[in-house]
Coordinates of C-alpha atoms and ligand atoms in Angstrom, one line a residue:
Chain A
M22 CA 10.3 -29.0 176.4
S23 CA 8.3 -25.8 176.1
E24 CA 4.9 -27.2 176.9
N25 CA 5.7 -28.5 180.4
N26 CA 7.6 -25.4 181.5
K27 CA 4.7 -24.6 183.7
E28 CA 5.1 -27.6 185.9
K29 CA 8.9 -27.1 186.1
E30 CA 10.5 -25.8 189.2
V31 CA 11.9 -22.3 189.1
I32 CA 15.6 -22.6 189.8
I33 CA 16.5 -18.9 189.5
S34 CA 14.1 -16.2 190.3
V35 CA 15.0 -12.5 189.9
K36 CA 12.5 -10.3 191.8
N37 CA 12.1 -6.6 191.2
V38 CA 15.8 -6.0 190.9
S39 CA 17.2 -2.6 190.4
K40 CA 20.8 -1.4 190.2
S41 CA 22.3 2.1 189.6
F42 CA 25.8 3.1 188.9
Q43 CA 26.7 6.7 189.6
G44 CA 23.1 7.7 189.6
R45 CA 22.3 6.0 186.3
K46 CA 19.7 3.2 186.6
I47 CA 21.3 0.4 184.7
I48 CA 18.9 -2.4 185.8
D49 CA 15.4 -1.1 186.3
N50 CA 12.9 -3.3 188.2
V51 CA 13.7 -6.6 186.4
S52 CA 11.8 -9.7 187.3
L53 CA 12.6 -13.1 185.6
D54 CA 11.9 -16.7 186.4
I55 CA 14.2 -19.3 185.0
Y56 CA 13.2 -22.9 185.0
S57 CA 15.3 -25.9 185.8
S58 CA 17.2 -27.4 182.8
E59 CA 15.9 -24.9 180.3
T60 CA 18.0 -22.7 178.1
F61 CA 17.1 -19.1 178.8
V62 CA 18.4 -16.4 176.5
I63 CA 18.7 -12.8 177.5
M64 CA 19.1 -10.6 174.5
G65 CA 19.4 -6.9 174.1
C66 CA 21.5 -4.1 172.6
S67 CA 25.0 -3.3 173.6
G68 CA 25.0 -1.4 176.8
S69 CA 21.4 -2.5 177.7
G70 CA 22.6 -4.1 181.0
K71 CA 22.9 -7.7 180.1
S72 CA 26.3 -8.3 181.7
T73 CA 25.2 -6.3 184.7
L74 CA 22.2 -8.5 185.1
L75 CA 24.4 -11.6 185.0
R76 CA 26.6 -10.1 187.7
L77 CA 23.5 -9.5 189.8
M78 CA 22.3 -13.1 189.3
T79 CA 25.7 -14.5 190.3
G80 CA 26.1 -12.3 193.4
V81 CA 29.2 -10.5 192.1
I82 CA 27.4 -7.2 192.7
Q83 CA 24.5 -6.5 195.1
P84 CA 21.2 -5.0 193.8
D85 CA 20.0 -1.7 195.2
E86 CA 16.6 -3.2 195.5
G87 CA 15.0 -6.6 195.0
S88 CA 16.3 -10.1 195.4
V89 CA 17.8 -13.0 193.5
I90 CA 16.7 -16.4 194.6
I91 CA 18.7 -19.4 193.4
K92 CA 17.5 -22.9 194.4
G93 CA 15.4 -21.4 197.1
K94 CA 18.2 -19.3 198.6
D95 CA 18.2 -15.5 198.4
I96 CA 21.8 -14.8 197.4
T97 CA 21.5 -11.2 198.3
E98 CA 20.9 -12.1 202.0
I99 CA 23.1 -15.1 202.7
S100 CA 26.6 -15.2 204.1
D101 CA 29.7 -15.3 202.0
K102 CA 30.2 -18.9 202.9
A103 CA 26.7 -19.9 201.9
L104 CA 27.2 -17.9 198.7
D105 CA 30.3 -19.9 197.9
E106 CA 28.3 -23.1 198.5
V107 CA 25.7 -22.0 195.9
R108 CA 28.5 -20.9 193.5
R109 CA 30.0 -24.3 193.4
S110 CA 27.0 -25.4 191.4
F111 CA 27.6 -22.5 189.0
G112 CA 29.7 -22.3 185.9
M113 CA 30.3 -18.9 184.2
L114 CA 31.7 -18.0 180.9
F115 CA 32.8 -14.4 180.9
Q116 CA 32.3 -12.1 178.0
Y117 CA 36.1 -11.6 177.7
S118 CA 37.0 -15.0 179.0
A119 CA 38.7 -13.9 182.2
L120 CA 41.2 -16.7 182.2
L121 CA 44.0 -16.4 184.7
D122 CA 47.0 -15.1 182.7
S123 CA 49.6 -16.8 184.9
L124 CA 48.2 -20.3 184.4
T125 CA 48.3 -22.5 181.3
V126 CA 45.1 -23.7 179.6
E127 CA 45.3 -26.9 181.5
E128 CA 45.8 -25.2 184.9
N129 CA 43.0 -22.8 184.2
V130 CA 40.5 -25.6 183.5
S131 CA 41.7 -27.7 186.3
L132 CA 41.7 -24.9 188.9
P133 CA 38.2 -25.4 190.2
L134 CA 38.7 -29.1 190.3
K135 CA 41.9 -28.8 192.3
E136 CA 40.4 -26.3 194.7
H137 CA 37.1 -28.0 195.4
T138 CA 37.6 -31.7 194.9
K139 CA 40.0 -34.3 196.2
L140 CA 40.4 -36.0 192.9
A141 CA 43.8 -37.4 192.1
E142 CA 46.0 -35.5 189.7
D143 CA 45.7 -38.0 186.8
I144 CA 41.9 -38.1 187.1
I145 CA 41.8 -34.3 186.9
R146 CA 44.1 -34.4 183.9
I147 CA 41.6 -36.8 182.2
I148 CA 38.7 -34.6 183.0
V149 CA 40.5 -31.6 181.6
K150 CA 41.3 -33.4 178.4
M151 CA 37.7 -34.3 178.1
K152 CA 36.4 -30.8 178.6
L153 CA 39.0 -29.4 176.3
S154 CA 38.0 -31.8 173.5
L155 CA 34.4 -30.9 174.0
V156 CA 35.4 -27.3 172.9
G157 CA 37.8 -28.6 170.2
L158 CA 40.9 -27.6 172.0
R159 CA 42.7 -30.8 172.7
G160 CA 46.4 -30.4 172.5
Y161 CA 46.5 -26.8 173.7
E162 CA 47.0 -27.8 177.4
A163 CA 50.4 -26.3 177.8
Y164 CA 49.7 -22.9 176.1
Y165 CA 49.2 -19.7 178.1
P166 CA 46.1 -17.5 177.5
S167 CA 48.3 -14.9 175.8
Q168 CA 49.5 -17.5 173.3
I169 CA 46.1 -18.4 171.9
S170 CA 43.5 -16.4 170.0
G171 CA 40.5 -14.6 171.5
G172 CA 38.1 -17.2 170.2
M173 CA 40.2 -20.0 171.7
R174 CA 40.4 -18.2 175.0
K175 CA 36.6 -18.1 175.0
R176 CA 36.4 -21.8 174.4
V177 CA 38.9 -22.4 177.2
G178 CA 36.6 -20.2 179.4
L179 CA 33.8 -22.5 178.4
A180 CA 35.7 -25.6 179.3
R181 CA 36.5 -24.1 182.7
A182 CA 32.9 -23.1 183.2
I183 CA 31.8 -26.7 182.8
A184 CA 34.7 -28.4 184.5
M185 CA 32.8 -29.0 187.7
D186 CA 29.7 -30.3 185.9
P187 CA 27.7 -27.4 187.2
A188 CA 23.9 -27.4 187.5
I189 CA 23.6 -23.9 186.2
V190 CA 25.9 -22.3 183.6
F191 CA 25.9 -18.6 182.8
Y192 CA 27.2 -17.6 179.4
D193 CA 28.0 -14.0 178.6
E194 CA 28.1 -13.9 174.8
P195 CA 29.4 -17.3 174.2
T196 CA 29.6 -16.9 170.4
S197 CA 30.8 -13.4 170.0
G198 CA 34.2 -13.3 168.5
L199 CA 33.9 -16.8 167.1
D200 CA 33.7 -17.9 163.5
P201 CA 30.4 -19.3 162.4
V202 CA 31.5 -22.9 162.4
V203 CA 32.9 -22.7 166.0
G204 CA 29.9 -20.7 167.0
G205 CA 27.7 -23.5 165.7
V206 CA 29.7 -26.0 167.6
I207 CA 29.4 -24.0 170.8
D208 CA 25.6 -23.6 170.2
K209 CA 25.3 -27.3 169.8
L210 CA 27.4 -27.9 173.0
I211 CA 25.1 -25.6 175.0
K212 CA 22.1 -27.4 173.7
D213 CA 23.6 -30.8 174.4
L214 CA 24.6 -29.8 177.9
S215 CA 21.0 -28.9 178.8
A216 CA 19.4 -31.7 176.9
K217 CA 21.7 -34.5 178.1
L218 CA 22.9 -33.4 181.4
L219 CA 19.8 -31.3 182.3
I220 CA 22.0 -28.2 182.9
T221 CA 20.2 -24.9 183.2
S222 CA 21.7 -22.4 180.9
V223 CA 21.4 -18.7 181.1
V224 CA 22.8 -17.2 177.9
V225 CA 23.4 -13.6 177.1
T226 CA 23.8 -12.9 173.5
H227 CA 22.9 -10.7 170.5
D228 CA 23.7 -13.3 168.0
M229 CA 20.2 -13.9 166.6
Q230 CA 21.1 -17.2 164.9
S231 CA 22.3 -18.6 168.1
V232 CA 19.2 -17.3 169.9
F233 CA 16.9 -19.3 167.7
N234 CA 19.2 -22.3 167.7
I235 CA 19.4 -22.8 171.4
A236 CA 16.7 -20.9 173.3
D237 CA 13.7 -22.5 175.0
R238 CA 12.7 -19.1 176.2
V239 CA 13.9 -15.6 175.5
A240 CA 13.8 -12.3 177.3
M241 CA 14.7 -9.1 175.7
I242 CA 16.1 -6.2 177.8
H243 CA 16.3 -2.6 176.7
K244 CA 17.8 0.1 178.8
G245 CA 17.7 -2.1 181.9
K246 CA 14.1 -3.1 181.5
V247 CA 12.6 -6.4 180.4
I248 CA 10.5 -5.4 177.5
A249 CA 9.5 -8.9 176.3
T250 CA 9.6 -12.5 177.5
G251 CA 8.3 -15.6 176.0
E252 CA 9.0 -18.9 174.3
T253 CA 11.3 -18.7 171.3
D254 CA 8.5 -18.9 168.7
Q255 CA 6.4 -16.3 170.5
I256 CA 9.3 -14.0 170.4
K257 CA 10.0 -14.7 166.8
N258 CA 6.5 -13.9 165.8
T259 CA 5.9 -11.0 168.2
T260 CA 4.5 -7.7 167.1
N261 CA 6.5 -5.8 169.6
P262 CA 8.3 -3.3 167.5
Y263 CA 11.4 -3.2 169.6
V264 CA 11.9 -7.0 169.4
Q265 CA 11.1 -7.0 165.7
Q266 CA 13.7 -4.3 165.1
F267 CA 16.2 -6.1 167.2
I268 CA 15.7 -9.5 165.5
N269 CA 15.9 -8.0 162.0
G270 CA 18.7 -5.7 162.8
K271 CA 17.1 -2.6 161.3
P272 CA 18.8 0.7 161.9
N273 CA 15.5 2.6 162.1
G274 CA 12.7 1.9 164.5
P275 CA 11.7 2.5 168.2
I276 CA 15.3 1.6 169.3
D277 CA 17.0 4.7 168.2
L278 CA 20.6 5.1 169.2
F279 CA 20.7 8.7 168.1
K280 CA 17.5 9.8 169.8
E281 CA 17.6 7.8 172.9
D282 CA 21.2 7.9 174.0
I283 CA 21.6 11.1 175.9
G284 CA 25.4 11.2 175.3
I285 CA 25.1 11.2 171.6
K286 CA 22.2 13.5 171.6
E287 CA 24.1 16.1 173.5
A288 CA 27.2 15.5 171.4
L289 CA 25.2 16.3 168.3
D290 CA 23.3 19.1 170.0
L291 CA 20.0 17.7 168.8
Chain B
M29 CA 36.0 26.5 203.1
N30 CA 37.3 24.8 200.0
T31 CA 40.6 24.0 201.6
I32 CA 38.9 22.8 204.8
S33 CA 36.6 20.5 203.0
R34 CA 39.5 19.2 200.9
I35 CA 41.5 18.5 204.0
G36 CA 38.4 16.8 205.5
A37 CA 38.0 14.6 202.4
F38 CA 41.7 13.7 202.5
I39 CA 41.5 12.7 206.2
I40 CA 38.4 10.6 205.4
S41 CA 40.1 8.9 202.5
V42 CA 43.2 8.1 204.6
Y43 CA 41.0 6.7 207.3
Q44 CA 39.2 4.5 204.8
Y45 CA 42.5 3.4 203.3
V46 CA 43.8 2.4 206.7
L47 CA 40.6 0.5 207.5
G48 CA 40.8 -1.3 204.1
V49 CA 44.4 -2.3 204.6
L50 CA 43.7 -3.5 208.2
A51 CA 40.7 -5.6 206.9
L52 CA 43.0 -7.2 204.3
F53 CA 45.5 -7.9 207.0
M54 CA 42.9 -9.6 209.2
D55 CA 41.7 -11.6 206.2
I56 CA 45.3 -12.7 205.5
L57 CA 45.9 -13.7 209.1
Y58 CA 42.6 -15.6 209.1
W59 CA 43.7 -17.6 206.0
I60 CA 47.1 -18.3 207.5
F61 CA 46.1 -19.3 211.0
I62 CA 42.5 -20.4 211.0
G63 CA 42.0 -21.4 207.3
P64 CA 44.2 -24.5 207.6
F65 CA 42.0 -26.0 210.3
K66 CA 39.0 -25.6 208.1
G67 CA 40.7 -27.4 205.3
K68 CA 41.3 -24.3 203.2
T69 CA 44.7 -22.7 202.8
A70 CA 47.1 -21.3 200.3
R71 CA 48.6 -23.9 198.0
R72 CA 52.2 -24.8 198.7
E73 CA 53.3 -24.5 195.1
N74 CA 51.9 -21.0 194.9
I75 CA 53.9 -20.0 198.0
F76 CA 57.0 -21.6 196.6
Y77 CA 56.7 -19.9 193.3
Q78 CA 56.3 -16.5 195.0
M79 CA 59.3 -17.2 197.3
V80 CA 61.5 -17.8 194.3
F81 CA 60.2 -14.6 192.6
V82 CA 60.6 -12.5 195.7
G83 CA 63.8 -14.1 197.1
L84 CA 66.1 -15.5 194.5
R85 CA 65.2 -13.1 191.7
S86 CA 65.7 -10.1 194.0
A87 CA 69.0 -11.3 195.5
L88 CA 71.2 -9.8 192.8
I89 CA 69.8 -6.3 192.9
V90 CA 69.8 -6.3 196.7
F91 CA 73.4 -7.3 196.6
F92 CA 74.3 -4.5 194.2
V93 CA 72.6 -1.8 196.1
T94 CA 73.9 -2.7 199.5
F95 CA 77.4 -3.6 198.2
F96 CA 78.0 -0.2 196.8
T97 CA 76.4 1.5 199.8
G98 CA 78.9 -0.4 201.9
I99 CA 81.7 1.0 199.7
V100 CA 80.4 4.6 199.8
L101 CA 79.8 4.3 203.6
A102 CA 83.4 3.1 204.2
M103 CA 84.9 6.0 202.1
Q104 CA 82.7 8.6 203.7
S105 CA 83.4 7.5 207.2
A106 CA 87.1 7.1 206.5
Y107 CA 87.1 10.7 205.4
Q108 CA 86.0 11.7 208.9
L109 CA 87.8 9.1 210.9
E110 CA 91.2 9.7 209.2
R111 CA 91.5 13.1 210.9
M112 CA 91.2 11.5 214.2
G113 CA 93.6 8.7 213.2
A114 CA 90.9 6.2 213.8
T115 CA 90.6 4.7 210.3
L116 CA 90.3 1.2 211.8
Y117 CA 86.9 2.0 213.2
V118 CA 85.5 2.3 209.6
A119 CA 85.0 -1.5 210.0
S120 CA 82.6 -1.3 213.0
L121 CA 80.9 1.9 211.8
V122 CA 80.1 0.3 208.5
A123 CA 78.9 -2.9 210.1
V124 CA 76.7 -1.3 212.8
S125 CA 75.1 1.2 210.6
L126 CA 74.4 -1.4 207.9
C127 CA 72.9 -4.0 210.3
R128 CA 70.8 -1.6 212.4
E129 CA 69.7 0.8 209.7
L130 CA 70.8 0.8 206.1
G131 CA 70.6 -2.9 205.4
P132 CA 67.0 -3.4 206.4
V133 CA 65.8 0.0 204.9
L134 CA 67.6 -0.2 201.6
T135 CA 66.6 -3.8 201.1
A136 CA 63.0 -2.9 201.9
L137 CA 63.0 0.1 199.4
V138 CA 64.5 -2.1 196.7
I139 CA 61.9 -4.9 197.3
A140 CA 59.0 -2.3 197.5
G141 CA 60.1 -1.0 194.1
R142 CA 60.6 -4.4 192.6
V143 CA 58.2 -6.8 194.2
G144 CA 55.5 -4.5 195.7
S145 CA 55.0 -2.8 192.4
A146 CA 54.9 -6.1 190.6
I147 CA 52.2 -7.4 193.0
A148 CA 50.1 -4.3 192.5
A149 CA 50.5 -4.4 188.8
E150 CA 49.7 -8.1 188.5
L151 CA 46.7 -8.1 190.8
G152 CA 45.5 -4.8 189.3
T153 CA 45.6 -6.3 185.9
M154 CA 43.7 -9.3 187.2
K155 CA 41.1 -7.1 188.7
V156 CA 40.4 -5.0 185.6
S157 CA 40.3 -8.0 183.3
E158 CA 37.7 -9.7 185.5
Q159 CA 40.0 -12.5 186.6
I160 CA 39.4 -11.7 190.3
E161 CA 35.7 -11.8 189.6
A162 CA 36.2 -15.2 187.9
L163 CA 37.9 -16.5 191.0
E164 CA 35.1 -15.3 193.2
L165 CA 32.6 -17.0 190.9
M166 CA 34.6 -20.3 191.2
A167 CA 34.2 -19.9 194.9
I168 CA 37.9 -19.3 195.3
N169 CA 38.7 -16.6 197.7
P170 CA 41.0 -14.1 196.0
V171 CA 42.7 -13.1 199.3
R172 CA 43.5 -16.8 200.1
F173 CA 44.5 -17.6 196.5
L174 CA 46.5 -14.4 195.6
A175 CA 47.4 -12.3 198.6
V176 CA 48.3 -15.0 201.2
P177 CA 51.1 -16.6 199.1
R178 CA 52.6 -13.2 198.4
F179 CA 52.4 -12.1 202.0
F180 CA 53.9 -15.3 203.2
A181 CA 56.7 -15.3 200.7
L182 CA 57.7 -11.7 201.5
F183 CA 57.5 -12.4 205.2
I184 CA 60.0 -15.3 204.9
M185 CA 62.3 -13.8 202.2
Q186 CA 62.6 -10.2 203.4
P187 CA 64.7 -11.0 206.4
C188 CA 66.9 -13.4 204.4
L189 CA 67.4 -10.6 201.8
T190 CA 68.2 -8.2 204.6
V191 CA 70.9 -10.4 206.0
L192 CA 72.3 -10.8 202.5
G193 CA 72.2 -7.0 202.2
N194 CA 74.1 -6.7 205.5
I195 CA 76.7 -9.1 204.5
S196 CA 77.3 -7.6 201.0
G197 CA 77.5 -4.1 202.5
I198 CA 80.1 -5.3 204.9
I199 CA 82.1 -6.9 202.1
G200 CA 81.9 -3.6 200.2
G201 CA 83.3 -1.8 203.3
L202 CA 86.0 -4.5 203.6
I203 CA 87.2 -3.9 200.0
V204 CA 87.6 -0.2 200.7
G205 CA 89.2 -0.8 204.1
V206 CA 91.7 -3.3 202.9
G207 CA 92.2 -2.1 199.3
S208 CA 92.4 1.7 199.8
L209 CA 92.8 2.4 203.5
G210 CA 95.4 -0.3 203.9
I211 CA 93.9 -2.0 206.9
N212 CA 94.9 -5.6 207.5
K213 CA 92.2 -7.9 206.3
D214 CA 92.0 -10.0 209.5
L215 CA 92.1 -6.9 211.7
Y216 CA 89.3 -5.4 209.7
I217 CA 87.1 -8.5 210.2
Q218 CA 88.0 -8.7 213.8
T219 CA 87.0 -5.0 214.3
T220 CA 83.8 -5.6 212.4
F221 CA 82.6 -8.2 214.9
K222 CA 84.2 -6.7 218.0
Y223 CA 81.6 -3.9 218.1
L224 CA 78.8 -5.6 216.3
E225 CA 76.4 -7.0 218.9
L226 CA 73.7 -9.6 218.4
K227 CA 71.0 -7.0 219.1
D228 CA 72.3 -4.9 216.2
I229 CA 71.5 -7.7 213.9
Y230 CA 68.1 -8.7 215.4
T231 CA 66.7 -5.2 215.6
G232 CA 67.4 -5.0 211.9
V233 CA 65.8 -8.3 211.3
V234 CA 62.7 -7.3 213.3
K235 CA 62.5 -4.2 211.1
S236 CA 62.6 -6.3 208.0
F237 CA 59.6 -8.4 209.2
V238 CA 57.6 -5.2 209.6
F239 CA 58.7 -3.8 206.2
A240 CA 57.8 -7.1 204.6
M241 CA 54.3 -6.8 205.9
I242 CA 54.0 -3.2 204.7
I243 CA 55.2 -4.1 201.2
A244 CA 52.9 -7.1 200.9
L245 CA 49.8 -5.4 202.3
I246 CA 50.1 -2.2 200.3
G247 CA 50.9 -4.1 197.1
C248 CA 48.0 -6.5 197.5
Y249 CA 45.6 -3.8 198.6
E250 CA 46.4 -1.5 195.7
G251 CA 46.1 -4.4 193.3
L252 CA 42.8 -5.8 194.6
N253 CA 41.2 -2.4 194.7
T254 CA 42.3 -1.2 191.2
K255 CA 39.6 0.5 189.2
G256 CA 39.4 1.6 185.6
G257 CA 41.5 -0.2 183.0
A258 CA 45.2 0.2 182.1
E259 CA 45.3 3.6 183.6
G260 CA 44.1 2.3 186.9
V261 CA 46.7 -0.4 186.9
G262 CA 49.4 2.3 186.4
K263 CA 48.0 4.3 189.2
A264 CA 47.9 1.3 191.6
T265 CA 51.5 0.5 190.8
T266 CA 52.7 4.0 191.4
N267 CA 50.7 4.3 194.6
S268 CA 52.0 1.0 195.9
V269 CA 55.6 2.2 195.6
V270 CA 55.0 5.7 197.0
I271 CA 52.9 4.5 199.9
S272 CA 55.2 1.7 200.8
F273 CA 58.2 4.0 200.7
I274 CA 56.5 6.5 203.0
L275 CA 55.3 3.7 205.4
I276 CA 58.7 2.0 205.4
I277 CA 60.5 5.3 206.5
L278 CA 57.7 6.0 209.1
A279 CA 57.9 2.5 210.5
D280 CA 61.7 2.7 210.6
C281 CA 61.5 5.9 212.6
V282 CA 59.0 4.4 215.0
L283 CA 60.9 1.2 215.5
T284 CA 64.2 3.0 215.9
T285 CA 62.7 5.1 218.6
I286 CA 61.3 2.1 220.4
F287 CA 64.7 0.3 220.2
Y288 CA 66.5 3.4 221.3
F289 CA 64.4 4.0 224.4
S290 CA 64.2 0.4 225.3
E291 CA 68.0 0.4 224.9
M292 CA 68.1 -2.3 222.4
Ligands
LIG1 N1 30.8 -0.9 187.4 C1 30.2 0.0 186.7 N2 30.2 1.3 186.9 C2 29.6 2.2 186.2 N3 28.8 1.9 185.1 C3 28.7 0.6 184.8 C4 29.3 -0.4 185.6 N4 29.0 -1.6 185.0 C5 28.2 -1.4 184.0 N5 28.0 0.0 183.9 C6 27.1 0.6 182.8 O1 26.0 -0.2 182.7 C7 25.6 -0.2 181.3 C8 25.4 -1.6 180.9 O2 26.6 -2.4 180.9 P1 26.6 -3.9 180.6 O3 28.1 -4.3 180.6 O4 25.7 -4.6 181.5 O5 26.1 -3.9 179.1 P2 25.8 -5.1 178.1 O6 24.4 -5.2 177.9 O7 26.5 -6.4 178.7 O8 26.5 -4.7 176.8 P3 27.5 -5.5 175.8 O9 26.5 -6.2 174.9 O10 28.2 -4.4 175.0 O11 28.3 -6.4 176.6 C9 26.7 0.5 180.5 O12 26.2 1.7 180.1 C10 27.8 0.7 181.5 O13 28.3 2.0 181.3
LIG2 MG1 28.1 -7.5 178.2

């Protein structure tokens, strides 16, 4: 797939986006192009701004500068109604699942279907069963989110994200908090979805195994800046010291928690 | 200087709060009156669920509060009226003050404490755990999905609970009147309705509609604007009760004034 990326259409384009919270620049002039039906991985340290970048890409928060263009529409400019229209082709898996507590697993997964389609109850029930068995959770329909484990909630969140057969799915750390086997199943699912259904996947993760399993292309962000982008092999063999340190999980290197984080520095009075 | 700027900041924050609540109110009205014509409205099962929660599950506590208030009211007024040898009028005093004033207000305070706080806590928890964000991303409007059913349910159930409150208060009064003041039961009931006019009841009911809107709007607004984890949820819950209480008493004062001068 990687060879013909050049001819592929750009489905999501992030252009010079910046965002600050309370005077701190969390996203700093980020530009990214994501191609149709590829799996694009955004990796980076905890607190580097990955979730914030996803929020910007999905229009939950507005950038201070720059624009986000999805399928040719600038979602920072369009009306709420048009944004909802674009969002119907989205699925999103949240870092902490964000299932509705008051609804059962089945109701959670069926919610978008009930809200946006006119499908009959029993057809919806069948779709929900299908999606739940994709994530290995058949038989848990009647449980409430509080009655299942964190990893299971995440998988329900994934079933909900793909309930509407979206064209684009955003995953915020799909495998964190899952055991390696389930993690592998989820990785395979993400791969299958983009290979068989031509879904575009945008995956935020710091699980390196998963990155090399699923990614077509990778971007690394550090302190709100994109410091490297490229195809998976390029990233794997890069000489960029930040990326190398991150991939290999070394405590010492250019990414230095103790030196670079102002909070810690001040706390230690360095 | 410091005090002045603090007062200024307070006024600005009150102003923004009022604007926020009004915007929410407009949004809710939109989804109730215009939404259905565009094929989008609150789901009936949601509304029904909320009505059960607001109405049925609050009935007992409303009953208790107003019932004992009726008893107290009867004894206190008997204490005064006995001296004038007019004990019989306990009946009408209890009935009129309950229907015009105490029934609607006490019910509203109970519901603000029980339902308004629950709304703020529930929506606040949803907000801080990204559930509201998840709804938005599923292109489901949180106001339509969460606020409208609660608003609707309160609007329908509050007057019902108020009438229930009026009746249980009157029963409380009746028990004192018949049991301890020795008034004949039939006579007591007769006197109750002799001086109780229709307008006494409907001014109370009108109040209850207004109180319902206050409770629902403040609860939803506090919930949907919660910030900052569990602590934020706690704050939103407390705020919803305190602000609803203040607004209920204020609205009661304004409405009573209006009814008084328009001779209702
Ligand atoms: N609403 C907000 N208000 C203030 N600061 C925020 C807000 N959202 C994010 N931040 C800050 O932005 C930074 C990046 O947060 P973000 O959640 O994007 O990190 P992340 O890369 O997803 O980290 P993790 O891997 O731990 O999930 C953090 O330092 C956080 O304090
Ligand atoms: Mg994150």
